[in-house]
């Protein structure tokens, strides 16, 4: 029983709560009367000895419980107790039904008196086995509570500390007793203490344990910022009767585990970022796009703010950025990204202390020599700029972008307040990300350089702009199979020949890529050179075949032919094996002469008719040699459409050549539309499988010279034909309203007709052609070609061709089937006419 004072003079008696110490030690009692026999037997005695009260009352306790060999001494002790002496000792006793003593009781005997004054005794009995168990439990509890390497703490029902072990006191200071009465708010920050208190209340109320409650705090004696991490396990503690008496907590310092887990998470994040970088960076061969891809990976997964600067020289196509040795070269801000809302671009929080002011995307700037960013560019190593005081950014990495030992730019990664500062692992990751992007940017730079070179090569090998030709409307398309370099082995050309004639050429070098393009360029140059000689189409292909065979000889064979030791050189025979179709169109007669070297036949579409394949003998490809080439002359009606093409347009691995030719002819069913539209329609209709082979398409619509634009006369071989030629030329020019050209034309016609009479043979033919320019031709049957020479001061002649060359825009001669033709060309008055020769220039010839 316990008493609780309510007033100064009044005491209220209450029953003790269950679970007291007596419940554990199981105290029993009985009494011995004056006669030495048991007269009272408690219920606890019944539990302890296992004998009902009716079997014990009135019996000698010595005879009932003690073994025979101890009874004599037992009777002696009972007599002494009845004489008024107290006694305490251990007494073995025999449990019911057992012969030998199996129990041991600690007995405390106190003398007493009956109502009649007789002496009696009161015996208090405790089971020694229960005491031993309590002693063992206390020792175990002390061992666990006091000697545990973990922090152990017991909270009462009021959530104050009732007991703490030495380990807990070692962490938070003082002795274990000094922590009694404290609360969790005395050890943890407010937010963490509130979480802990809520958990304690929940465990106390529900009885559900809490495991691995993560708490963070700073114990006394630790430096600023040295936070510790604890894992707390909480469970409710009960008394002997099951009544909750508090909450026990077991705490473990898991700071190292947290650091290891954080490092592992950082490593996983870094690996994930590297994996993402490998997949997302470098998907485009564009410098700016690659820089943006780097920032898409880095923000916000790695940092909060990032920017990329590239050397301006790299962006403009220069080989090496000037001034990069000291980090002072011009850079351009090509990308910027931020995960922070409302960040003003280029503010102090984004500059990281490297720039004097804001830098917008696309702006060109320089870093000051003493800045960390310039140091990173100068040394090629990561630098850490000092943060601006009071700025949002707390940690920045200036990482040079290095590719093949060349610094191409600078990447900066920044983290703002609230984010963890960059560590060594982060520095290594930043270098890796920047290096990957740098390699991709350098590849993009190299691609851009090679791409520009390829475009220059392509433009130099193909006709510039829209080709023009007398009597023809021209449209063309070129699609290289190698989209990376945009050059290939197919080519076409439109070459203007004297007399308003035009050479149309389409060829295909076997092979692909740059080597085929180089071979194509050599052959195309040879074609143009041969065309300027004004040879017949078959002669052009024969000469071109000889050139191709010479170009195709391996280097080692060429050396051996000169007597040098044969070395291993590149095998070029296959590269210089090509097909070609060469056609010459005469705008006056509207006749076209074809010669073919193994190429696909031209397609002709006459007005109102279906497209037809012209029957031109195919011949052997260029470079094979040994076979002559044949010519076919075809008259082309006004408005007809002529198409020359390469096999990439009509042939692929998915359909045969015949099927492609039928589809091509079907796509030309409406030739009346503009030629550009016809080309687009053909390319969009045919299944070209573009990328498998180069495609060249050259289309021409016939627009012959009208009869009124041609003056054609035949003159007898006599001296008066010179005057007649001047008269005819003057009359024709006046009819064409070309009076400003009359004097010049009369003079030059006189020179050419005179030469024909003096050095030529047979009948003389004079022809004037008016189209974009004025062309005058003088024909005769002689085979001797005129040759321009420098006349000496004493010579009476030899100045006629000099005069022709000086007054005309161009002049020349060509062979014909029946002799030769000498011609000159003049610009029309409304065109870009050459300046009239000065008096000094004319007198210098005499």
XYZ file of N, CA and C in Angstrom, residues 319-549:
693
model
N 41.667 26.724 -88.302
C 42.276 25.469 -87.889
C 42.554 25.448 -86.398
N 43.129 26.495 -85.865
C 43.497 26.526 -84.450
C 43.113 27.879 -83.884
N 42.534 27.914 -82.673
C 42.140 29.193 -82.075
C 43.359 30.000 -81.655
N 43.512 31.238 -82.117
C 44.676 32.045 -81.725
C 44.582 32.477 -80.272
N 45.742 32.567 -79.626
C 45.789 33.067 -78.259
C 45.307 32.121 -77.212
N 45.091 30.854 -77.523
C 44.542 29.951 -76.513
C 45.566 29.602 -75.441
N 46.857 29.875 -75.723
C 47.881 29.507 -74.747
C 47.690 30.245 -73.431
N 47.230 31.491 -73.463
C 47.045 32.238 -72.219
C 45.579 32.411 -71.854
N 44.671 31.741 -72.581
C 43.256 31.792 -72.240
C 42.578 33.095 -72.562
N 43.207 33.924 -73.401
C 42.650 35.250 -73.668
C 41.951 35.349 -75.011
N 41.841 34.252 -75.748
C 41.203 34.312 -77.064
C 39.708 34.556 -76.918
N 39.105 35.005 -77.992
C 37.669 35.277 -77.982
C 36.885 33.979 -77.914
N 35.836 34.004 -77.107
C 34.935 32.872 -76.987
C 33.517 33.347 -77.254
N 32.681 32.389 -77.650
C 31.272 32.705 -77.862
C 30.439 31.833 -76.932
N 29.512 32.449 -76.229
C 28.588 31.720 -75.360
C 27.568 31.018 -76.268
N 27.657 29.694 -76.335
C 26.810 28.943 -77.265
C 25.646 28.252 -76.565
N 25.702 28.118 -75.229
C 24.606 27.433 -74.535
C 24.584 27.863 -73.079
N 23.381 27.920 -72.519
C 23.180 28.252 -71.101
C 21.930 27.530 -70.625
N 21.983 26.987 -69.406
C 20.822 26.289 -68.835
C 20.791 26.546 -67.338
N 19.584 26.620 -66.780
C 19.409 26.864 -65.348
C 18.180 26.134 -64.855
N 18.318 25.508 -63.676
C 17.184 24.876 -63.015
C 16.606 25.767 -61.929
N 17.148 26.986 -61.789
C 16.697 27.927 -60.772
C 15.739 28.898 -61.435
N 14.580 29.057 -60.850
C 13.569 29.950 -61.424
C 13.997 31.404 -61.294
N 13.630 32.177 -62.312
C 13.854 33.623 -62.311
C 15.328 33.979 -62.147
N 16.187 33.281 -62.874
C 17.613 33.610 -62.840
C 17.903 34.571 -63.983
N 18.340 35.779 -63.705
C 18.689 36.692 -64.801
C 19.951 36.218 -65.492
N 19.853 36.028 -66.808
C 20.976 35.503 -67.581
C 22.162 36.451 -67.481
N 23.329 35.877 -67.104
C 24.542 36.662 -67.046
C 24.695 37.451 -65.764
N 23.820 37.296 -64.772
C 23.955 37.988 -63.512
C 25.151 37.431 -62.757
N 25.486 38.053 -61.621
C 26.634 37.600 -60.846
C 26.503 36.153 -60.430
N 25.275 35.665 -60.231
C 25.116 34.283 -59.787
C 25.483 33.308 -60.884
N 25.490 33.757 -62.134
C 25.858 32.852 -63.236
C 27.281 33.077 -63.719
N 27.896 34.195 -63.372
C 29.241 34.457 -63.874
C 30.290 33.716 -63.082
N 30.023 33.416 -61.814
C 31.012 32.698 -61.025
C 32.277 33.500 -60.792
N 32.206 34.811 -60.911
C 33.382 35.613 -60.643
C 34.374 35.669 -61.784
N 34.043 35.105 -62.964
C 34.983 35.080 -64.091
C 34.791 36.256 -65.022
N 33.577 36.802 -65.080
C 33.274 37.843 -66.053
C 32.973 39.152 -65.357
N 33.224 40.202 -66.102
C 32.953 41.521 -65.535
C 31.486 41.889 -65.627
N 30.744 41.281 -66.506
C 29.345 41.619 -66.683
C 28.587 40.486 -67.320
N 27.300 40.703 -67.591
C 26.464 39.644 -68.182
C 26.954 39.255 -69.573
N 26.810 37.978 -69.896
C 27.163 37.448 -71.214
C 25.954 36.694 -71.733
N 25.367 37.178 -72.803
C 24.205 36.546 -73.388
C 24.625 35.396 -74.292
N 23.699 34.469 -74.535
C 23.960 33.386 -75.476
C 24.155 33.977 -76.874
N 25.249 33.580 -77.515
C 25.598 34.102 -78.822
C 26.572 35.249 -78.782
N 26.818 35.805 -77.584
C 27.731 36.938 -77.465
C 29.175 36.448 -77.468
N 30.060 37.278 -78.022
C 31.500 36.997 -78.045
C 32.149 37.765 -76.903
N 33.008 37.114 -76.128
C 33.609 37.749 -74.961
C 34.983 37.157 -74.705
N 35.679 37.721 -73.733
C 36.975 37.216 -73.287
C 36.967 37.126 -71.773
N 37.786 36.206 -71.242
C 37.997 36.123 -69.796
C 39.256 36.909 -69.440
N 39.192 37.597 -68.323
C 40.381 38.318 -67.878
C 41.497 37.338 -67.541
N 42.723 37.772 -67.720
C 43.870 36.869 -67.600
C 43.948 36.231 -66.222
N 43.632 36.972 -65.175
C 43.778 36.471 -63.809
C 42.559 35.698 -63.314
N 41.545 35.550 -64.130
C 40.344 34.836 -63.686
C 40.591 33.333 -63.681
N 39.774 32.635 -62.881
C 39.889 31.172 -62.810
C 39.529 30.533 -64.142
N 38.591 31.128 -64.870
C 38.190 30.556 -66.155
C 39.322 30.636 -67.164
N 40.017 31.770 -67.208
C 41.175 31.877 -68.094
C 42.260 30.903 -67.674
N 42.412 30.704 -66.360
C 43.388 29.728 -65.884
C 43.055 28.321 -66.334
N 41.754 27.988 -66.332
C 41.354 26.660 -66.800
C 41.669 26.490 -68.277
N 41.398 27.523 -69.081
C 41.726 27.445 -70.504
C 43.234 27.391 -70.732
N 43.972 28.094 -69.872
C 45.425 28.177 -70.042
C 46.119 26.873 -69.658
N 45.673 26.261 -68.571
C 46.343 25.058 -68.051
C 45.695 23.764 -68.522
N 44.436 23.842 -68.987
C 43.735 22.614 -69.360
C 43.292 21.812 -68.163
N 43.211 22.447 -66.980
C 42.813 21.753 -65.750
C 41.620 22.461 -65.116
N 40.895 21.696 -64.300
C 39.707 22.242 -63.647
C 40.120 23.319 -62.641
N 39.410 24.429 -62.637
C 39.616 25.499 -61.669
C 38.308 25.734 -60.920
N 38.444 26.211 -59.670
C 37.281 26.476 -58.824
C 37.234 27.974 -58.536
N 36.419 28.719 -59.262
C 36.330 30.173 -59.007
C 35.775 30.449 -57.615
N 36.247 31.533 -57.014
C 35.714 31.945 -55.710
C 34.301 32.482 -55.906
N 33.365 32.037 -55.059
C 31.993 32.531 -55.212
C 31.886 34.005 -54.836
N 30.948 34.684 -55.483
C 30.687 36.083 -55.170
C 29.937 36.166 -53.850
N 30.409 37.011 -52.945
C 29.791 37.115 -51.632
C 28.343 37.578 -51.756
N 27.468 36.826 -51.110
C 26.055 37.159 -51.135
C 25.315 36.658 -52.357
N 26.018 36.012 -53.280
C 25.363 35.506 -54.488
C 24.702 34.170 -54.205
N 23.841 33.764 -55.128
C 23.116 32.515 -54.959
C 24.017 31.301 -55.146
N 24.999 31.415 -56.030
C 25.888 30.290 -56.319
C 26.889 30.134 -55.185
N 27.045 28.883 -54.715
C 28.001 28.626 -53.642
C 29.172 27.771 -54.092
N 29.058 27.112 -55.252
C 30.142 26.239 -55.703
C 30.127 26.187 -57.232
N 31.300 26.384 -57.857
C 31.412 26.406 -59.314
C 32.648 25.640 -59.741
N 32.525 24.934 -60.857
C 33.649 24.251 -61.495
C 33.822 24.821 -62.899
N 35.019 25.339 -63.187
C 35.372 25.794 -64.530
C 36.175 24.682 -65.181
N 35.562 23.981 -66.143
C 36.150 22.773 -66.713
C 36.525 23.028 -68.166
N 37.822 22.942 -68.507
C 38.209 23.101 -69.915
C 37.726 21.913 -70.738
N 37.280 22.190 -71.931
C 36.810 21.147 -72.838
C 37.978 20.772 -73.748
N 38.558 19.596 -73.473
C 39.787 19.175 -74.139
C 39.469 17.989 -75.044
N 39.870 18.105 -76.313
C 39.694 17.016 -77.279
C 41.001 16.855 -78.040
N 41.568 15.669 -77.963
C 42.828 15.369 -78.665
C 43.899 16.383 -78.303
N 44.036 16.627 -76.986
C 45.049 17.549 -76.436
C 44.853 18.983 -76.904
N 43.656 19.306 -77.352
C 43.359 20.667 -77.788
C 42.167 21.197 -77.014
N 42.330 22.379 -76.421
C 41.233 23.010 -75.685
C 40.322 23.690 -76.693
N 39.060 23.277 -76.724
C 38.107 23.850 -77.677
C 37.144 24.830 -77.014
N 37.107 24.850 -75.694
C 36.184 25.758 -75.016
C 36.168 25.506 -73.529
N 35.158 26.044 -72.868
C 35.050 25.962 -71.409
C 33.605 25.662 -71.028
N 33.445 24.695 -70.122
C 32.127 24.390 -69.548
C 32.165 24.750 -68.067
N 31.125 25.424 -67.614
C 31.050 25.799 -66.190
C 29.781 25.218 -65.587
N 29.979 24.573 -64.441
C 28.881 23.959 -63.702
C 28.810 24.624 -62.330
N 27.604 25.042 -61.923
C 27.431 25.748 -60.644
C 26.297 25.127 -59.857
N 26.479 25.125 -58.524
C 25.427 24.703 -57.606
C 25.094 25.861 -56.681
N 23.806 26.034 -56.429
C 23.345 27.154 -55.626
C 23.250 26.756 -54.166
N 22.930 27.724 -53.339
C 22.763 27.472 -51.913
C 21.623 26.473 -51.701
N 21.850 25.541 -50.787
C 20.895 24.470 -50.549
C 21.294 23.175 -51.216
N 22.162 23.238 -52.217
C 22.687 22.039 -52.861
C 24.039 21.698 -52.262
N 24.401 20.441 -52.330
C 25.680 20.000 -51.785
C 26.823 20.531 -52.642
N 27.862 21.089 -52.045
C 28.999 21.591 -52.846
C 29.656 20.465 -53.630
N 30.368 20.834 -54.668
C 31.060 19.854 -55.494
C 32.178 19.183 -54.700
N 32.309 17.858 -54.887
C 33.389 17.107 -54.286
C 34.337 16.581 -55.353
N 35.283 15.731 -54.913
C 36.265 15.192 -55.844
C 35.607 14.327 -56.913
N 34.621 13.522 -56.475
C 33.917 12.698 -57.464
C 33.211 13.571 -58.493
N 32.645 14.678 -58.014
C 31.960 15.584 -58.933
C 32.939 16.218 -59.918
N 34.130 16.544 -59.448
C 35.140 17.108 -60.349
C 35.489 16.115 -61.452
N 35.676 14.854 -61.046
C 36.011 13.830 -62.043
C 34.869 13.657 -63.050
N 33.620 13.675 -62.547
C 32.481 13.540 -63.447
C 32.380 14.731 -64.381
N 32.611 15.934 -63.862
C 32.549 17.130 -64.705
C 33.585 17.061 -65.822
N 34.786 16.587 -65.491
C 35.827 16.450 -66.513
C 35.399 15.444 -67.575
N 34.791 14.328 -67.134
C 34.370 13.302 -68.080
C 33.265 13.832 -68.998
N 32.279 14.526 -68.417
C 31.202 15.081 -69.234
C 31.746 16.095 -70.242
N 32.620 16.980 -69.766
C 33.180 17.983 -70.662
C 34.035 17.345 -71.752
N 34.778 16.291 -71.390
C 35.634 15.630 -72.381
C 34.798 14.961 -73.467
N 33.711 14.290 -73.047
C 32.852 13.650 -74.047
C 32.258 14.686 -74.991
N 31.771 15.778 -74.411
C 31.197 16.819 -75.263
C 32.272 17.442 -76.148
N 33.495 17.606 -75.608
C 34.567 18.205 -76.393
C 34.919 17.348 -77.597
N 34.976 16.035 -77.391
C 35.283 15.148 -78.510
C 34.189 15.252 -79.576
N 32.930 15.268 -79.122
C 31.821 15.398 -80.079
C 31.874 16.742 -80.795
N 32.203 17.805 -80.047
C 32.296 19.130 -80.661
C 33.450 19.174 -81.648
N 34.582 18.561 -81.280
C 35.709 18.530 -82.201
C 35.368 17.721 -83.453
N 34.655 16.603 -83.248
C 34.207 15.833 -84.420
C 33.272 16.669 -85.286
N 32.378 17.406 -84.620
C 31.471 18.274 -85.384
C 32.255 19.353 -86.122
N 33.298 19.888 -85.448
C 34.132 20.896 -86.116
C 34.828 20.302 -87.337
N 35.398 19.089 -87.156
C 36.065 18.440 -88.282
C 35.071 18.128 -89.398
N 33.865 17.691 -88.987
C 32.851 17.412 -90.003
C 32.483 18.683 -90.750
N 32.304 19.772 -89.997
C 31.946 21.030 -90.651
C 33.048 21.446 -91.628
N 34.310 21.285 -91.206
C 35.409 21.655 -92.092
C 35.426 20.772 -93.343
N 35.319 19.450 -93.117
C 35.320 18.549 -94.267
C 34.085 18.754 -95.135
N 32.961 19.055 -94.465
C 31.726 19.291 -95.213
C 31.882 20.518 -96.114
N 32.467 21.582 -95.562
C 32.665 22.779 -96.361
C 33.636 22.501 -97.506
N 34.674 21.733 -97.226
C 35.609 21.391 -98.297
C 34.919 20.551 -99.371
N 34.089 19.628 -98.902
C 33.378 18.792 -99.873
C 32.434 19.626 -100.726
N 31.771 20.599 -100.090
C 30.881 21.459 -100.854
C 31.661 22.291 -101.868
N 32.844 22.763 -101.438
C 33.670 23.521 -102.378
C 34.072 22.638 -103.550
N 34.461 21.394 -103.227
C 34.827 20.466 -104.289
C 33.645 20.192 -105.205
N 32.473 19.961 -104.596
C 31.292 19.668 -105.403
C 30.948 20.840 -106.313
N 30.972 22.051 -105.746
C 30.610 23.213 -106.550
C 31.624 23.465 -107.662
N 32.890 23.092 -107.389
C 33.902 23.288 -108.421
C 33.792 22.259 -109.529
N 33.183 21.105 -109.225
C 33.086 20.045 -110.219
C 31.799 20.092 -111.016
N 30.789 20.777 -110.514
C 29.506 20.833 -111.199
C 29.287 22.225 -111.775
N 28.450 22.345 -112.786
C 28.204 23.671 -113.377
C 27.662 24.635 -112.336
N 28.171 25.863 -112.312
C 27.682 26.822 -111.315
C 26.300 27.320 -111.658
N 25.436 27.396 -110.647
C 24.101 27.954 -110.834
C 23.283 27.164 -111.828
N 22.396 27.860 -112.537
C 21.560 27.246 -113.571
C 22.265 27.383 -114.916
N 22.681 26.276 -115.515
C 23.390 26.365 -116.800
C 22.492 26.987 -117.873
N 23.115 27.750 -118.775
C 22.401 28.360 -119.889
C 22.963 27.821 -121.185
N 22.113 27.672 -122.165
C 22.531 27.172 -123.467
C 21.633 27.776 -124.539
N 22.228 28.042 -125.702
C 21.460 28.607 -126.810
C 20.476 27.572 -127.330
N 19.196 27.946 -127.407
C 18.177 27.059 -127.948
C 17.751 25.953 -127.010
N 18.129 26.013 -125.745
C 17.750 24.975 -124.785
C 17.338 25.614 -123.463
N 16.297 25.037 -122.860
C 15.918 25.376 -121.485
C 16.445 24.239 -120.616
N 17.332 24.565 -119.651
C 18.070 23.538 -118.902
C 17.576 23.491 -117.457
N 17.443 22.260 -116.907
C 17.199 22.033 -115.476
C 17.993 20.806 -115.066
N 18.522 20.804 -113.863
C 19.388 19.696 -113.443
C 19.237 19.452 -111.953
N 19.595 18.225 -111.542
C 19.603 17.824 -110.133
C 20.823 16.939 -109.899
N 21.428 17.122 -108.706
C 22.538 16.249 -108.302
C 22.328 15.849 -106.845
N 22.257 14.542 -106.587
C 22.068 14.021 -105.226
C 23.145 12.983 -104.975
N 24.168 13.310 -104.169
C 25.224 12.333 -103.892
C 24.715 11.239 -102.965
N 25.174 10.017 -103.202
C 24.789 8.917 -102.315
C 25.408 9.044 -100.947
N 26.599 9.672 -100.855
C 27.279 9.867 -99.575
C 26.831 11.200 -99.009
N 25.815 11.187 -98.149
C 25.279 12.433 -97.591
C 26.234 13.070 -96.601
N 27.242 12.333 -96.128
C 28.182 12.913 -95.163
C 29.103 13.922 -95.838
N 29.596 13.597 -97.049
C 30.493 14.512 -97.745
C 29.806 15.276 -98.857
N 28.629 14.795 -99.305
C 27.841 15.433 -100.354
C 28.597 15.497 -101.680
N 29.503 14.566 -101.916
C 30.144 14.439 -103.216
C 30.110 12.982 -103.618
N 30.155 12.756 -104.921
C 30.137 11.389 -105.404
C 30.757 11.312 -106.777
N 30.556 10.172 -107.454
C 31.187 9.934 -108.735
C 30.344 10.295 -109.936
N 29.081 10.664 -109.741
C 28.247 11.059 -110.869
C 28.484 12.533 -111.189
N 28.363 12.892 -112.476
C 28.497 14.294 -112.829
C 27.696 14.586 -114.091
N 27.420 15.849 -114.281
C 26.807 16.331 -115.520
C 27.458 17.657 -115.863
N 27.349 18.047 -117.094
C 27.959 19.311 -117.491
C 27.214 19.848 -118.715
N 27.218 21.163 -118.816
C 26.646 21.869 -119.961
C 27.734 22.800 -120.477
N 28.233 22.528 -121.696
C 29.374 23.255 -122.236
C 28.921 23.998 -123.489
N 29.116 25.304 -123.503
C 28.754 26.106 -124.658
C 29.852 26.004 -125.711
N 29.459 25.665 -126.918
C 30.373 25.511 -128.041
C 30.138 26.636 -129.048
N 31.109 26.875 -129.915
C 30.915 27.937 -130.928
C 29.713 27.648 -131.806
N 29.154 28.726 -132.379
C 28.024 28.604 -133.291
C 26.738 28.271 -132.583
N 26.586 28.741 -131.333
C 25.381 28.495 -130.545
C 25.069 26.998 -130.475
N 26.098 26.237 -130.332
C 25.932 24.807 -130.081
C 26.241 24.533 -128.615
N 25.726 23.416 -128.106
C 25.867 23.079 -126.687
C 26.205 21.603 -126.559
N 27.194 21.324 -125.715
C 27.533 19.940 -125.378
C 26.874 19.587 -124.049
N 26.118 18.499 -124.044
C 25.470 17.984 -122.839
C 26.184 16.695 -122.436
N 26.625 16.624 -121.167
C 27.422 15.491 -120.709
C 26.829 14.969 -119.409
N 26.708 13.649 -119.317
C 26.358 12.987 -118.055
C 27.273 11.777 -117.924
N 27.904 11.611 -116.763
C 28.825 10.501 -116.546
C 28.689 9.913 -115.170
N 29.250 8.726 -114.993
C 29.148 8.000 -113.718
C 30.442 7.213 -113.516
N 31.225 7.635 -112.534
C 32.436 6.903 -112.162
C 32.040 5.784 -111.208
N 32.505 4.588 -111.489
C 32.173 3.459 -110.617
C 32.864 3.651 -109.264
N 32.105 3.490 -108.219
C 32.604 3.730 -106.868
C 31.820 4.851 -106.216
N 32.134 5.120 -104.957
C 31.395 6.121 -104.200
C 32.366 6.933 -103.377
N 31.878 8.064 -102.907
C 32.636 8.857 -101.959
C 33.642 9.773 -102.612
N 34.611 10.199 -101.796
C 35.536 11.232 -102.210
C 36.468 10.767 -103.319
N 36.918 9.518 -103.274
C 37.813 9.029 -104.325
C 37.103 9.032 -105.676
N 35.849 8.593 -105.693
C 35.095 8.638 -106.937
C 34.898 10.073 -107.400
N 34.707 11.005 -106.431
C 34.522 12.406 -106.794
C 35.792 12.978 -107.410
N 36.959 12.597 -106.876
C 38.219 13.080 -107.442
C 38.390 12.557 -108.868
N 38.096 11.255 -109.049
C 38.179 10.694 -110.396
C 37.200 11.399 -111.333
N 35.997 11.658 -110.840
C 35.006 12.363 -111.643
C 35.504 13.752 -112.030
N 36.139 14.463 -111.099
C 36.658 15.789 -111.402
C 37.720 15.766 -112.481
N 38.579 14.744 -112.423
C 39.615 14.649 -113.449
C 39.002 14.375 -114.830
N 38.016 13.477 -114.867
C 37.378 13.177 -116.137
C 36.568 14.367 -116.649
N 35.888 15.045 -115.745
C 35.100 16.203 -116.172
C 36.001 17.287 -116.750
N 37.157 17.512 -116.096
C 38.100 18.501 -116.636
C 38.586 18.089 -118.020
N 38.843 16.796 -118.165
C 39.283 16.314 -119.482
C 38.191 16.508 -120.530
N 36.927 16.265 -120.168
C 35.820 16.452 -121.105
C 35.732 17.907 -121.546
N 35.825 18.826 -120.603
C 35.731 20.249 -120.959
C 36.889 20.654 -121.862
N 38.080 20.111 -121.571
C 39.229 20.441 -122.408
C 39.034 19.919 -123.831
N 38.563 18.682 -123.929
C 38.338 18.103 -125.253
C 37.203 18.813 -125.983
N 36.181 19.242 -125.228
C 35.060 19.932 -125.867
C 35.494 21.253 -126.462
N 36.445 21.939 -125.815
C 36.908 23.220 -126.335
C 37.659 23.064 -127.651
N 38.140 21.843 -127.941
C 38.769 21.582 -129.237
C 37.737 21.409 -130.341
N 36.490 21.414 -129.951
C 35.375 21.310 -130.901
C 35.461 20.029 -131.722
N 35.757 18.896 -130.994
C 35.821 17.601 -131.655
C 34.426 16.998 -131.757
N 34.306 16.021 -132.642
C 33.048 15.305 -132.756
C 32.839 14.459 -131.490
N 31.567 14.138 -131.124
C 31.304 13.382 -129.891
C 32.074 12.070 -129.794
N 32.146 11.310 -130.889
C 32.872 10.044 -130.827
C 34.347 10.276 -130.575
N 34.924 11.325 -131.178
C 36.328 11.636 -130.951
C 36.576 12.046 -129.505
N 35.622 12.779 -128.937
C 35.759 13.185 -127.525
C 35.822 11.958 -126.625
N 34.930 10.990 -126.836
C 34.912 9.798 -125.976
C 36.152 8.941 -126.191
N 36.642 8.868 -127.425
C 37.862 8.089 -127.678
C 39.048 8.696 -126.944
N 39.180 10.014 -127.018
C 40.278 10.660 -126.294
C 40.092 10.521 -124.788
N 38.854 10.626 -124.334
C 38.584 10.491 -122.904
C 38.887 9.081 -122.414
N 38.641 8.079 -123.251
C 38.954 6.700 -122.890
C 40.453 6.523 -122.687
N 41.258 7.120 -123.581
C 42.706 7.045 -123.422
C 43.153 7.734 -122.138
N 42.555 8.856 -121.839
C 42.909 9.575 -120.603
C 42.535 8.749 -119.381
N 41.348 8.128 -119.412
C 40.896 7.330 -118.262
C 41.808 6.134 -118.032
N 42.253 5.496 -119.118
C 43.155 4.360 -118.956
C 44.498 4.798 -118.389
